[in-house]
PDB file of C-alpha atoms in Angstrom:
ATOM      1  CA  MET A   1     -10.836 -20.584   1.869  1.00 65.00           C
ATOM      2  CA  ALA A   2      -8.123 -21.008  -1.019  1.00 80.00           C
ATOM      3  CA  ILE A   3      -6.103 -17.766  -2.332  1.00 90.00           C
ATOM      4  CA  ASP A   4      -5.009 -17.932  -5.661  1.00 93.00           C
ATOM      5  CA  ARG A   5      -1.821 -16.736  -6.268  1.00 95.00           C
ATOM      6  CA  SER A   6      -2.524 -14.953  -8.931  1.00 97.00           C
ATOM      7  CA  ARG A   7      -4.305 -11.852  -6.502  1.00 98.00           C
ATOM      8  CA  ILE A   8      -0.382 -11.722  -5.075  1.00 98.00           C
ATOM      9  CA  GLY A   9       1.960  -8.558  -6.059  1.00 99.00           C
ATOM     10  CA  LEU A  10       5.573  -6.951  -5.254  1.00 99.00           C
ATOM     11  CA  ASN A  11       6.296  -3.813  -3.613  1.00 99.00           C
ATOM     12  CA  ARG A  12       9.352  -1.411  -4.914  1.00 98.00           C
ATOM     13  CA  ILE A  13      10.241  -1.478  -1.427  1.00 98.00           C
ATOM     14  CA  ILE A  14      10.791  -5.057  -1.509  1.00 98.00           C
ATOM     15  CA  TYR A  15      14.175  -4.932  -3.790  1.00 97.00           C
ATOM     16  CA  PRO A  16      14.638  -1.338  -3.909  1.00 96.00           C
ATOM     17  CA  GLY A  17      18.685  -2.007  -5.330  1.00 94.00           C
ATOM     18  CA  LEU A  18      16.442  -2.999  -8.692  1.00 96.00           C
ATOM     19  CA  GLY A  19      16.931  -0.831 -11.962  1.00 96.00           C
ATOM     20  CA  LEU A  20      12.538  -0.745 -12.758  1.00 98.00           C
ATOM     21  CA  GLU A  21      12.721  -3.477 -15.744  1.00 98.00           C
ATOM     22  CA  ASP A  22      14.646  -5.977 -13.911  1.00 98.00           C
ATOM     23  CA  PHE A  23      12.054  -5.427 -11.463  1.00 98.00           C
ATOM     24  CA  PHE A  24       9.321  -5.810 -13.845  1.00 99.00           C
ATOM     25  CA  LYS A  25      11.687  -8.769 -14.539  1.00 98.00           C
ATOM     26  CA  LEU A  26      11.507 -10.256 -11.394  1.00 98.00           C
ATOM     27  CA  ALA A  27       7.801 -10.216 -10.506  1.00 99.00           C
ATOM     28  CA  ALA A  28       7.122 -11.890 -13.882  1.00 98.00           C
ATOM     29  CA  GLU A  29       9.949 -15.444 -12.779  1.00 98.00           C
ATOM     30  CA  LEU A  30       8.144 -15.707  -9.612  1.00 98.00           C
ATOM     31  CA  ASP A  31       4.737 -16.001 -11.842  1.00 98.00           C
ATOM     32  CA  ILE A  32       3.544 -12.614 -10.325  1.00 98.00           C
ATOM     33  CA  HIS A  33       1.467  -9.494 -12.439  1.00 98.00           C
ATOM     34  CA  LYS A  34       1.092  -7.547 -10.676  1.00 99.00           C
ATOM     35  CA  VAL A  35       3.412  -4.516  -9.259  1.00 99.00           C
ATOM     36  CA  GLU A  36       3.309  -1.242  -7.545  1.00 99.00           C
ATOM     37  CA  LEU A  37       5.867   1.605  -8.211  1.00 99.00           C
ATOM     38  CA  ARG A  38       7.614   4.216  -5.421  1.00 98.00           C
ATOM     39  CA  ASN A  39       8.110   8.162  -5.650  1.00 97.00           C
ATOM     40  CA  ASP A  40       9.797   7.770  -2.370  1.00 95.00           C
ATOM     41  CA  LEU A  41      13.394   5.411  -3.601  1.00 94.00           C
ATOM     42  CA  PRO A  42      16.637   6.887  -3.093  1.00 87.00           C
ATOM     43  CA  ASN A  43      18.770   8.316  -6.678  1.00 85.00           C
ATOM     44  CA  VAL A  44      15.848   7.357  -8.691  1.00 89.00           C
ATOM     45  CA  GLY A  45      11.984   8.740  -9.684  1.00 91.00           C
ATOM     46  CA  ILE A  46       8.621   6.617  -9.925  1.00 98.00           C
ATOM     47  CA  ILE A  47       9.899   5.048 -13.277  1.00 98.00           C
ATOM     48  CA  ASP A  48      14.263   5.584 -13.255  1.00 96.00           C
ATOM     49  CA  GLY A  49      13.768   8.304 -16.322  1.00 95.00           C
ATOM     50  CA  HIS A  50      12.063   6.039 -18.487  1.00 97.00           C
ATOM     51  CA  MET A  51      10.221   7.573 -20.379  1.00 98.00           C
ATOM     52  CA  PRO A  52       5.944   6.581 -20.165  1.00 98.00           C
ATOM     53  CA  ALA A  53       6.597   4.329 -23.557  1.00 98.00           C
ATOM     54  CA  GLU A  54       9.459   2.545 -22.228  1.00 98.00           C
ATOM     55  CA  VAL A  55       8.002   1.395 -18.587  1.00 98.00           C
ATOM     56  CA  LYS A  56       4.409   0.076 -20.929  1.00 98.00           C
ATOM     57  CA  ALA A  57       6.487  -2.194 -23.654  1.00 98.00           C
ATOM     58  CA  PHE A  58       7.888  -3.821 -19.762  1.00 98.00           C
ATOM     59  CA  SER A  59       4.433  -4.042 -18.781  1.00 98.00           C
ATOM     60  CA  ASP A  60       3.615  -5.922 -21.897  1.00 98.00           C
ATOM     61  CA  THR A  61       7.637  -7.885 -22.511  1.00 98.00           C
ATOM     62  CA  TYR A  62       6.966  -9.408 -18.989  1.00 99.00           C
ATOM     63  CA  GLY A  63       3.221  -8.880 -18.235  1.00 98.00           C
ATOM     64  CA  VAL A  64       3.379  -7.475 -15.195  1.00 98.00           C
ATOM     65  CA  GLN A  65      -0.238  -4.909 -14.674  1.00 98.00           C
ATOM     66  CA  ILE A  66       0.842  -0.992 -11.972  1.00 99.00           C
ATOM     67  CA  ILE A  67      -1.402  -1.872  -9.492  1.00 99.00           C
ATOM     68  CA  THR A  68      -0.654   1.203  -8.144  1.00 99.00           C
ATOM     69  CA  ILE A  69       1.483   4.327  -7.044  1.00 99.00           C
ATOM     70  CA  ASN A  70       3.452   4.709  -3.888  1.00 97.00           C
ATOM     71  CA  ALA A  71       2.099   7.699  -2.218  1.00 97.00           C
ATOM     72  CA  LEU A  72       0.872  10.701  -1.772  1.00 98.00           C
ATOM     73  CA  GLN A  73       2.856  12.126   1.139  1.00 98.00           C
ATOM     74  CA  HIS A  74       1.420  14.328   3.825  1.00 98.00           C
ATOM     75  CA  PHE A  75      -2.097  13.554   1.662  1.00 99.00           C
ATOM     76  CA  ASN A  76      -4.881  15.312   4.419  1.00 98.00           C
ATOM     77  CA  LEU A  77      -2.825  18.212   6.064  1.00 98.00           C
ATOM     78  CA  GLY A  78      -4.863  20.778   5.835  1.00 97.00           C
ATOM     79  CA  SER A  79      -1.998  23.569   5.267  1.00 97.00           C
ATOM     80  CA  ARG A  80      -0.688  21.662   2.654  1.00 97.00           C
ATOM     81  CA  LEU A  81      -3.358  21.218   0.232  1.00 98.00           C
ATOM     82  CA  GLN A  82      -2.580  22.984  -2.262  1.00 98.00           C
ATOM     83  CA  SER A  83       0.428  21.316  -2.650  1.00 98.00           C
ATOM     84  CA  ARG A  84      -1.121  18.272  -2.291  1.00 98.00           C
ATOM     85  CA  VAL A  85      -2.883  18.804  -4.961  1.00 99.00           C
ATOM     86  CA  ASP A  86      -0.370  19.840  -7.283  1.00 98.00           C
ATOM     87  CA  GLU A  87       1.660  16.864  -7.085  1.00 98.00           C
ATOM     88  CA  LEU A  88      -1.238  14.570  -7.443  1.00 99.00           C
ATOM     89  CA  ARG A  89      -1.868  15.936 -11.040  1.00 98.00           C
ATOM     90  CA  ASP A  90       1.716  15.492 -11.314  1.00 98.00           C
ATOM     91  CA  LEU A  91       1.030  11.949 -10.388  1.00 98.00           C
ATOM     92  CA  VAL A  92      -2.005  11.212 -11.630  1.00 98.00           C
ATOM     93  CA  SER A  93      -1.038  12.369 -14.901  1.00 98.00           C
ATOM     94  CA  LEU A  94       2.249  10.088 -15.422  1.00 98.00           C
ATOM     95  CA  ALA A  95       0.479   7.480 -14.029  1.00 99.00           C
ATOM     96  CA  ALA A  96      -2.228   7.171 -16.681  1.00 98.00           C
ATOM     97  CA  ASP A  97       0.307   7.475 -19.387  1.00 98.00           C
ATOM     98  CA  ILE A  98       1.826   3.964 -18.008  1.00 98.00           C
ATOM     99  CA  GLU A  99      -1.421   2.705 -17.324  1.00 98.00           C
ATOM    100  CA  CYS A 100      -1.576   2.439 -13.147  1.00 98.00           C
ATOM    101  CA  GLU A 101      -4.323   2.134 -11.657  1.00 96.00           C
ATOM    102  CA  ALA A 102      -4.601   3.730  -8.232  1.00 99.00           C
ATOM    103  CA  LEU A 103      -2.071   5.866  -6.465  1.00 99.00           C
ATOM    104  CA  VAL A 104      -1.999   5.695  -2.803  1.00 99.00           C
ATOM    105  CA  LEU A 105      -2.799   8.511  -0.611  1.00 99.00           C
ATOM    106  CA  CYS A 106      -1.181   8.301   2.974  1.00 99.00           C
ATOM    107  CA  PRO A 107      -1.832  10.425   5.936  1.00 98.00           C
ATOM    108  CA  HIS A 108       0.248  12.906   7.838  1.00 98.00           C
ATOM    109  CA  ASN A 109       2.104  11.283  10.712  1.00 96.00           C
ATOM    110  CA  ASP A 110       4.427  13.113  12.834  1.00 94.00           C
ATOM    111  CA  VAL A 111       4.784  13.922  16.762  1.00 94.00           C
ATOM    112  CA  ASN A 112       4.514  16.951  16.263  1.00 95.00           C
ATOM    113  CA  ASP A 113       1.481  17.724  14.783  1.00 96.00           C
ATOM    114  CA  THR A 114      -1.102  19.061  17.011  1.00 95.00           C
ATOM    115  CA  ARG A 115      -4.288  19.048  16.105  1.00 97.00           C
ATOM    116  CA  SER A 116      -7.037  17.271  17.334  1.00 97.00           C
ATOM    117  CA  ALA A 117      -8.743  14.326  16.502  1.00 97.00           C
ATOM    118  CA  GLU A 118     -11.801  16.148  14.877  1.00 98.00           C
ATOM    119  CA  ALA A 119      -9.355  18.600  12.576  1.00 98.00           C
ATOM    120  CA  CYS A 120      -7.457  15.689  11.133  1.00 98.00           C
ATOM    121  CA  PHE A 121     -10.950  13.424  10.446  1.00 99.00           C
ATOM    122  CA  GLN A 122     -12.124  17.075   8.698  1.00 98.00           C
ATOM    123  CA  GLU A 123      -8.992  18.317   7.275  1.00 99.00           C
ATOM    124  CA  THR A 124      -8.839  14.782   5.651  1.00 99.00           C
ATOM    125  CA  VAL A 125     -12.211  14.579   4.007  1.00 99.00           C
ATOM    126  CA  ALA A 126     -11.089  18.565   2.688  1.00 99.00           C
ATOM    127  CA  ALA A 127      -8.843  17.015   1.591  1.00 99.00           C
ATOM    128  CA  LEU A 128     -10.584  13.947  -0.047  1.00 99.00           C
ATOM    129  CA  LYS A 129     -12.281  16.439  -1.405  1.00 99.00           C
ATOM    130  CA  ALA A 130     -10.796  18.443  -3.239  1.00 99.00           C
ATOM    131  CA  PHE A 131      -8.997  16.033  -5.148  1.00 99.00           C
ATOM    132  CA  ALA A 132     -12.111  14.418  -5.910  1.00 99.00           C
ATOM    133  CA  PRO A 133     -12.815  15.776  -9.298  1.00 99.00           C
ATOM    134  CA  ILE A 134      -9.034  14.614 -10.740  1.00 99.00           C
ATOM    135  CA  PHE A 135      -9.587  11.463  -9.619  1.00 99.00           C
ATOM    136  CA  GLU A 136     -12.872  11.118 -11.347  1.00 98.00           C
ATOM    137  CA  ASP A 137     -11.556  13.439 -14.609  1.00 98.00           C
ATOM    138  CA  SER A 138      -8.701  10.383 -14.136  1.00 98.00           C
ATOM    139  CA  GLY A 139     -10.748   7.095 -13.973  1.00 98.00           C
ATOM    140  CA  LEU A 140      -8.415   6.290 -11.613  1.00 98.00           C
ATOM    141  CA  MET A 141      -7.976   4.994  -7.789  1.00 99.00           C
ATOM    142  CA  GLY A 142      -7.042   7.006  -4.983  1.00 99.00           C
ATOM    143  CA  TYR A 143      -6.148   4.294  -1.861  1.00 99.00           C
ATOM    144  CA  VAL A 144      -6.361   5.696   1.779  1.00 99.00           C
ATOM    145  CA  GLU A 145      -3.455   3.995   3.642  1.00 99.00           C
ATOM    146  CA  PRO A 146      -4.856   4.163   7.658  1.00 99.00           C
ATOM    147  CA  LEU A 147      -1.074   4.607   9.298  1.00 98.00           C
ATOM    148  CA  GLY A 148      -1.670   2.432  12.512  1.00 96.00           C
ATOM    149  CA  PHE A 149       1.128   4.673  14.465  1.00 95.00           C
ATOM    150  CA  GLN A 150       0.026   6.559  17.705  1.00 93.00           C
ATOM    151  CA  GLU A 151       1.086   9.917  15.859  1.00 95.00           C
ATOM    152  CA  SER A 152      -1.004   9.086  12.725  1.00 97.00           C
ATOM    153  CA  SER A 153      -3.861  11.381  12.001  1.00 98.00           C
ATOM    154  CA  LEU A 154      -5.714   8.666  10.573  1.00 98.00           C
ATOM    155  CA  SER A 155      -4.811   4.958  12.024  1.00 98.00           C
ATOM    156  CA  SER A 156      -8.529   3.827  11.708  1.00 98.00           C
ATOM    157  CA  LEU A 157     -10.289   1.640   8.905  1.00 98.00           C
ATOM    158  CA  VAL A 158     -13.288   3.011  10.151  1.00 98.00           C
ATOM    159  CA  THR A 159     -12.702   6.210  10.935  1.00 98.00           C
ATOM    160  CA  ALA A 160     -11.153   5.989   6.620  1.00 99.00           C
ATOM    161  CA  VAL A 161     -14.392   4.940   5.605  1.00 99.00           C
ATOM    162  CA  GLN A 162     -16.210   7.543   7.207  1.00 99.00           C
ATOM    163  CA  ALA A 163     -14.100   9.946   5.448  1.00 99.00           C
ATOM    164  CA  ILE A 164     -14.551   8.719   1.926  1.00 99.00           C
ATOM    165  CA  GLN A 165     -18.296   7.938   2.993  1.00 99.00           C
ATOM    166  CA  ALA A 166     -18.624  12.024   3.607  1.00 99.00           C
ATOM    167  CA  SER A 167     -16.175  12.994   0.555  1.00 99.00           C
ATOM    168  CA  GLY A 168     -19.157  12.222  -1.784  1.00 98.00           C
ATOM    169  CA  CYS A 169     -16.529  10.100  -3.814  1.00 98.00           C
ATOM    170  CA  GLN A 170     -16.792   7.825  -4.810  1.00 98.00           C
ATOM    171  CA  GLN A 171     -13.165   6.958  -6.379  1.00 98.00           C
ATOM    172  CA  TYR A 172     -11.586   6.424  -3.790  1.00 99.00           C
ATOM    173  CA  LYS A 173     -10.733   2.989  -1.344  1.00 99.00           C
ATOM    174  CA  ILE A 174      -8.770   1.608   1.562  1.00 99.00           C
ATOM    175  CA  VAL A 175      -5.399   0.071   1.759  1.00 99.00           C
ATOM    176  CA  TYR A 176      -5.905  -2.593   4.687  1.00 99.00           C
ATOM    177  CA  ASP A 177      -2.228  -3.141   5.696  1.00 98.00           C
ATOM    178  CA  THR A 178      -1.382  -5.987   8.031  1.00 98.00           C
ATOM    179  CA  PHE A 179       1.764  -4.239  10.686  1.00 97.00           C
ATOM    180  CA  HIS A 180      -0.519  -0.711  10.062  1.00 97.00           C
ATOM    181  CA  HIS A 181      -3.839  -2.008  11.411  1.00 98.00           C
ATOM    182  CA  HIS A 182      -1.619  -4.717  13.571  1.00 97.00           C
ATOM    183  CA  LEU A 183       0.081  -1.189  14.946  1.00 97.00           C
ATOM    184  CA  GLY A 184      -3.796   0.363  15.433  1.00 97.00           C
ATOM    185  CA  PRO A 185      -6.721   1.032  16.826  1.00 98.00           C
ATOM    186  CA  ASP A 186      -8.806  -1.272  15.423  1.00 98.00           C
ATOM    187  CA  THR A 187      -9.959  -4.694  16.878  1.00 95.00           C
ATOM    188  CA  PRO A 188     -10.762  -8.354  14.533  1.00 92.00           C
ATOM    189  CA  GLN A 189     -14.043  -6.906  16.464  1.00 94.00           C
ATOM    190  CA  THR A 190     -14.027  -3.906  14.619  1.00 95.00           C
ATOM    191  CA  VAL A 191     -12.922  -5.209  11.634  1.00 96.00           C
ATOM    192  CA  GLU A 192     -15.560  -8.043  11.295  1.00 94.00           C
ATOM    193  CA  ASN A 193     -18.349  -5.458  12.629  1.00 96.00           C
ATOM    194  CA  GLU A 194     -18.570  -2.232  11.548  1.00 97.00           C
ATOM    195  CA  TYR A 195     -15.762  -2.173   8.741  1.00 98.00           C
ATOM    196  CA  ASP A 196     -17.160  -2.934   5.161  1.00 97.00           C
ATOM    197  CA  VAL A 197     -14.818  -4.953   3.342  1.00 98.00           C
ATOM    198  CA  ALA A 198     -16.302  -3.632   0.284  1.00 98.00           C
ATOM    199  CA  TYR A 199     -14.306   0.183   0.648  1.00 99.00           C
ATOM    200  CA  THR A 200     -10.886  -2.393   0.670  1.00 99.00           C
ATOM    201  CA  GLY A 201      -8.742  -1.682  -2.541  1.00 99.00           C
ATOM    202  CA  LEU A 202      -5.321  -3.766  -1.726  1.00 99.00           C
ATOM    203  CA  ILE A 203      -3.850  -5.242   0.894  1.00 99.00           C
ATOM    204  CA  HIS A 204      -0.673  -4.790   1.679  1.00 99.00           C
ATOM    205  CA  ILE A 205       0.923  -7.902   3.809  1.00 99.00           C
ATOM    206  CA  SER A 206       4.530  -7.613   4.967  1.00 98.00           C
ATOM    207  CA  GLY A 207       5.680  -9.883   8.450  1.00 98.00           C
ATOM    208  CA  ILE A 208       7.347  -8.882  11.743  1.00 98.00           C
ATOM    209  CA  GLU A 209       9.652 -11.599  14.170  1.00 98.00           C
ATOM    210  CA  SER A 210      11.939  -8.764  16.101  1.00 93.00           C
ATOM    211  CA  GLU A 211      11.813  -9.732  20.338  1.00 92.00           C
ATOM    212  CA  ILE A 212      10.585  -6.387  20.316  1.00 94.00           C
ATOM    213  CA  PRO A 213       7.459  -5.101  22.234  1.00 93.00           C
ATOM    214  CA  SER A 214       4.683  -4.082  19.124  1.00 91.00           C
ATOM    215  CA  THR A 215       4.846  -0.174  20.723  1.00 90.00           C
ATOM    216  CA  ALA A 216       8.623  -0.336  19.236  1.00 92.00           C
ATOM    217  CA  PHE A 217       7.529  -1.362  15.668  1.00 96.00           C
ATOM    218  CA  ARG A 218       8.677   0.650  12.816  1.00 94.00           C
ATOM    219  CA  ASP A 219       9.171  -0.266   9.484  1.00 93.00           C
ATOM    220  CA  GLU A 220      12.796  -0.696   9.684  1.00 96.00           C
ATOM    221  CA  HIS A 221      11.730  -4.516  11.180  1.00 97.00           C
ATOM    222  CA  ARG A 222       8.930  -5.236   8.156  1.00 98.00           C
ATOM    223  CA  ILE A 223      10.292  -8.282   7.030  1.00 98.00           C
ATOM    224  CA  LEU A 224       8.422 -11.405   4.953  1.00 98.00           C
ATOM    225  CA  VAL A 225       5.391 -13.302   6.120  1.00 98.00           C
ATOM    226  CA  GLY A 226       6.721 -16.596   8.253  1.00 98.00           C
ATOM    227  CA  ALA A 227       5.363 -18.942  10.920  1.00 97.00           C
ATOM    228  CA  ALA A 228       7.126 -17.073  12.791  1.00 98.00           C
ATOM    229  CA  ASP A 229       5.226 -13.540  11.943  1.00 98.00           C
ATOM    230  CA  LYS A 230       3.952 -11.677  15.315  1.00 97.00           C
ATOM    231  CA  LEU A 231       1.845  -9.295  13.030  1.00 98.00           C
ATOM    232  CA  LYS A 232      -0.341 -12.534  12.595  1.00 97.00           C
ATOM    233  CA  THR A 233      -0.810 -11.520   9.052  1.00 98.00           C
ATOM    234  CA  ARG A 234      -2.058 -14.459   7.049  1.00 97.00           C
ATOM    235  CA  GLU A 235      -4.478 -14.561   9.663  1.00 96.00           C
ATOM    236  CA  GLN A 236      -5.480 -11.088   8.298  1.00 97.00           C
ATOM    237  CA  VAL A 237      -6.154 -11.947   4.775  1.00 97.00           C
ATOM    238  CA  GLN A 238      -7.525 -14.986   5.865  1.00 96.00           C
ATOM    239  CA  LYS A 239      -9.926 -12.725   7.865  1.00 96.00           C
ATOM    240  CA  LEU A 240     -10.613 -10.383   4.980  1.00 97.00           C
ATOM    241  CA  VAL A 241     -10.844 -13.146   2.118  1.00 97.00           C
ATOM    242  CA  ALA A 242     -13.469 -15.003   4.672  1.00 96.00           C
ATOM    243  CA  LEU A 243     -15.396 -11.322   4.668  1.00 96.00           C
ATOM    244  CA  GLY A 244     -15.455 -11.006   0.991  1.00 97.00           C
ATOM    245  CA  TYR A 245     -11.484  -9.384  -0.010  1.00 98.00           C
ATOM    246  CA  THR A 246     -11.437  -9.829  -3.466  1.00 97.00           C
ATOM    247  CA  GLY A 247      -8.101  -7.978  -4.682  1.00 98.00           C
ATOM    248  CA  ALA A 248      -4.926  -7.562  -4.535  1.00 99.00           C
ATOM    249  CA  ILE A 249      -2.360  -8.893  -1.690  1.00 99.00           C
ATOM    250  CA  SER A 250       0.974  -7.255  -2.496  1.00 99.00           C
ATOM    251  CA  PHE A 251       4.131  -7.690  -0.727  1.00 98.00           C
ATOM    252  CA  GLU A 252       5.717  -3.952   0.383  1.00 98.00           C
ATOM    253  CA  PRO A 253       9.057  -4.874   3.709  1.00 98.00           C
ATOM    254  CA  PHE A 254      10.682  -2.313   4.631  1.00 97.00           C
ATOM    255  CA  ALA A 255      13.593  -4.489   6.527  1.00 97.00           C
ATOM    256  CA  ASP A 256      17.266  -3.804   5.005  1.00 96.00           C
ATOM    257  CA  VAL A 257      18.134  -7.195   5.815  1.00 96.00           C
ATOM    258  CA  VAL A 258      15.633  -8.150   2.719  1.00 97.00           C
ATOM    259  CA  HIS A 259      17.061  -5.845   0.446  1.00 96.00           C
ATOM    260  CA  HIS A 260      20.218  -6.808   1.386  1.00 96.00           C
ATOM    261  CA  MET A 261      19.899 -10.180  -0.004  1.00 98.00           C
ATOM    262  CA  SER A 262      20.762 -12.080  -2.979  1.00 98.00           C
ATOM    263  CA  LEU A 263      19.037 -12.006  -5.920  1.00 97.00           C
ATOM    264  CA  GLU A 264      17.935 -15.958  -5.330  1.00 98.00           C
ATOM    265  CA  GLU A 265      17.944 -14.941  -1.669  1.00 98.00           C
ATOM    266  CA  ILE A 266      14.695 -12.740  -2.361  1.00 98.00           C
ATOM    267  CA  LYS A 267      13.636 -14.705  -4.524  1.00 98.00           C
ATOM    268  CA  ALA A 268      13.324 -18.025  -2.510  1.00 98.00           C
ATOM    269  CA  ALA A 269      12.390 -15.916   0.309  1.00 98.00           C
ATOM    270  CA  ILE A 270       9.847 -14.656  -1.487  1.00 98.00           C
ATOM    271  CA  GLN A 271       8.519 -17.902  -3.721  1.00 98.00           C
ATOM    272  CA  ALA A 272       8.550 -19.207   0.852  1.00 98.00           C
ATOM    273  CA  SER A 273       6.065 -16.498   1.110  1.00 98.00           C
ATOM    274  CA  ILE A 274       3.605 -17.309  -0.946  1.00 98.00           C
ATOM    275  CA  GLY A 275       3.944 -21.007  -0.072  1.00 97.00           C
ATOM    276  CA  TYR A 276       2.987 -20.057   2.974  1.00 97.00           C
ATOM    277  CA  LEU A 277       0.715 -17.426   2.620  1.00 96.00           C
ATOM    278  CA  LEU A 278      -1.336 -19.607   0.239  1.00 94.00           C
ATOM    279  CA  GLU A 279      -1.048 -22.850   2.658  1.00 87.00           C
ATOM    280  CA  GLU A 280      -5.286 -22.921   4.570  1.00 60.00           C
TER     281      GLU A 280
END
């Protein structure tokens, strides 16, 4: 099944050294019209100190839609729930001001987390219930992103959907990250038979070509997607599309080898990766 190029997006982590307007310009020059912003880039805020009206002007000038802000971290850590609610209110306020559609919610991910699986699940549900009025009042979506690392408190797509269902809120969907799915507990059969793709709000894509065991894969190994990709990202995306996914597919490579490319090199690399991804 063919994937239309209009579904491709760029997460700002792909080239974090660019200022915000230049990032929008880069996307437009690549004929990409969906971007994700971040709250974890060094030395800059989410919108680089610009006023929200300026950011909306950038969006209009370059024809770019802000689809998410990444991310509310540790969202399901019960001991920090009030601070998570407070930060979420601030993020939602900014997102509304810049006409961003959704916020990404990342679970607690710590080797020192001693909570049981059941406690993690219950605190995930409790957090989603606590956040629900904020999302419902704003109309924004919350995108829950399972992290596949062994120490993650929420690594399964299926478990994440169960938590969303238990919250009783309709404003949540899932970020399916091809890197985290590769590391996590869900098999291709699980995705096909137990995961409801209708819950998917966004796909994050990256590739890994490093000759290291998959248990050692970390964000710093994530590059653009190509033929040598050990995550089989293209196949993962094709499977989700075949199952009915119709949303955005956003590049999220964290590796320094990508970040240190020249502007012309990164443009060429992104174009090549899109070409590979969209091949049938």
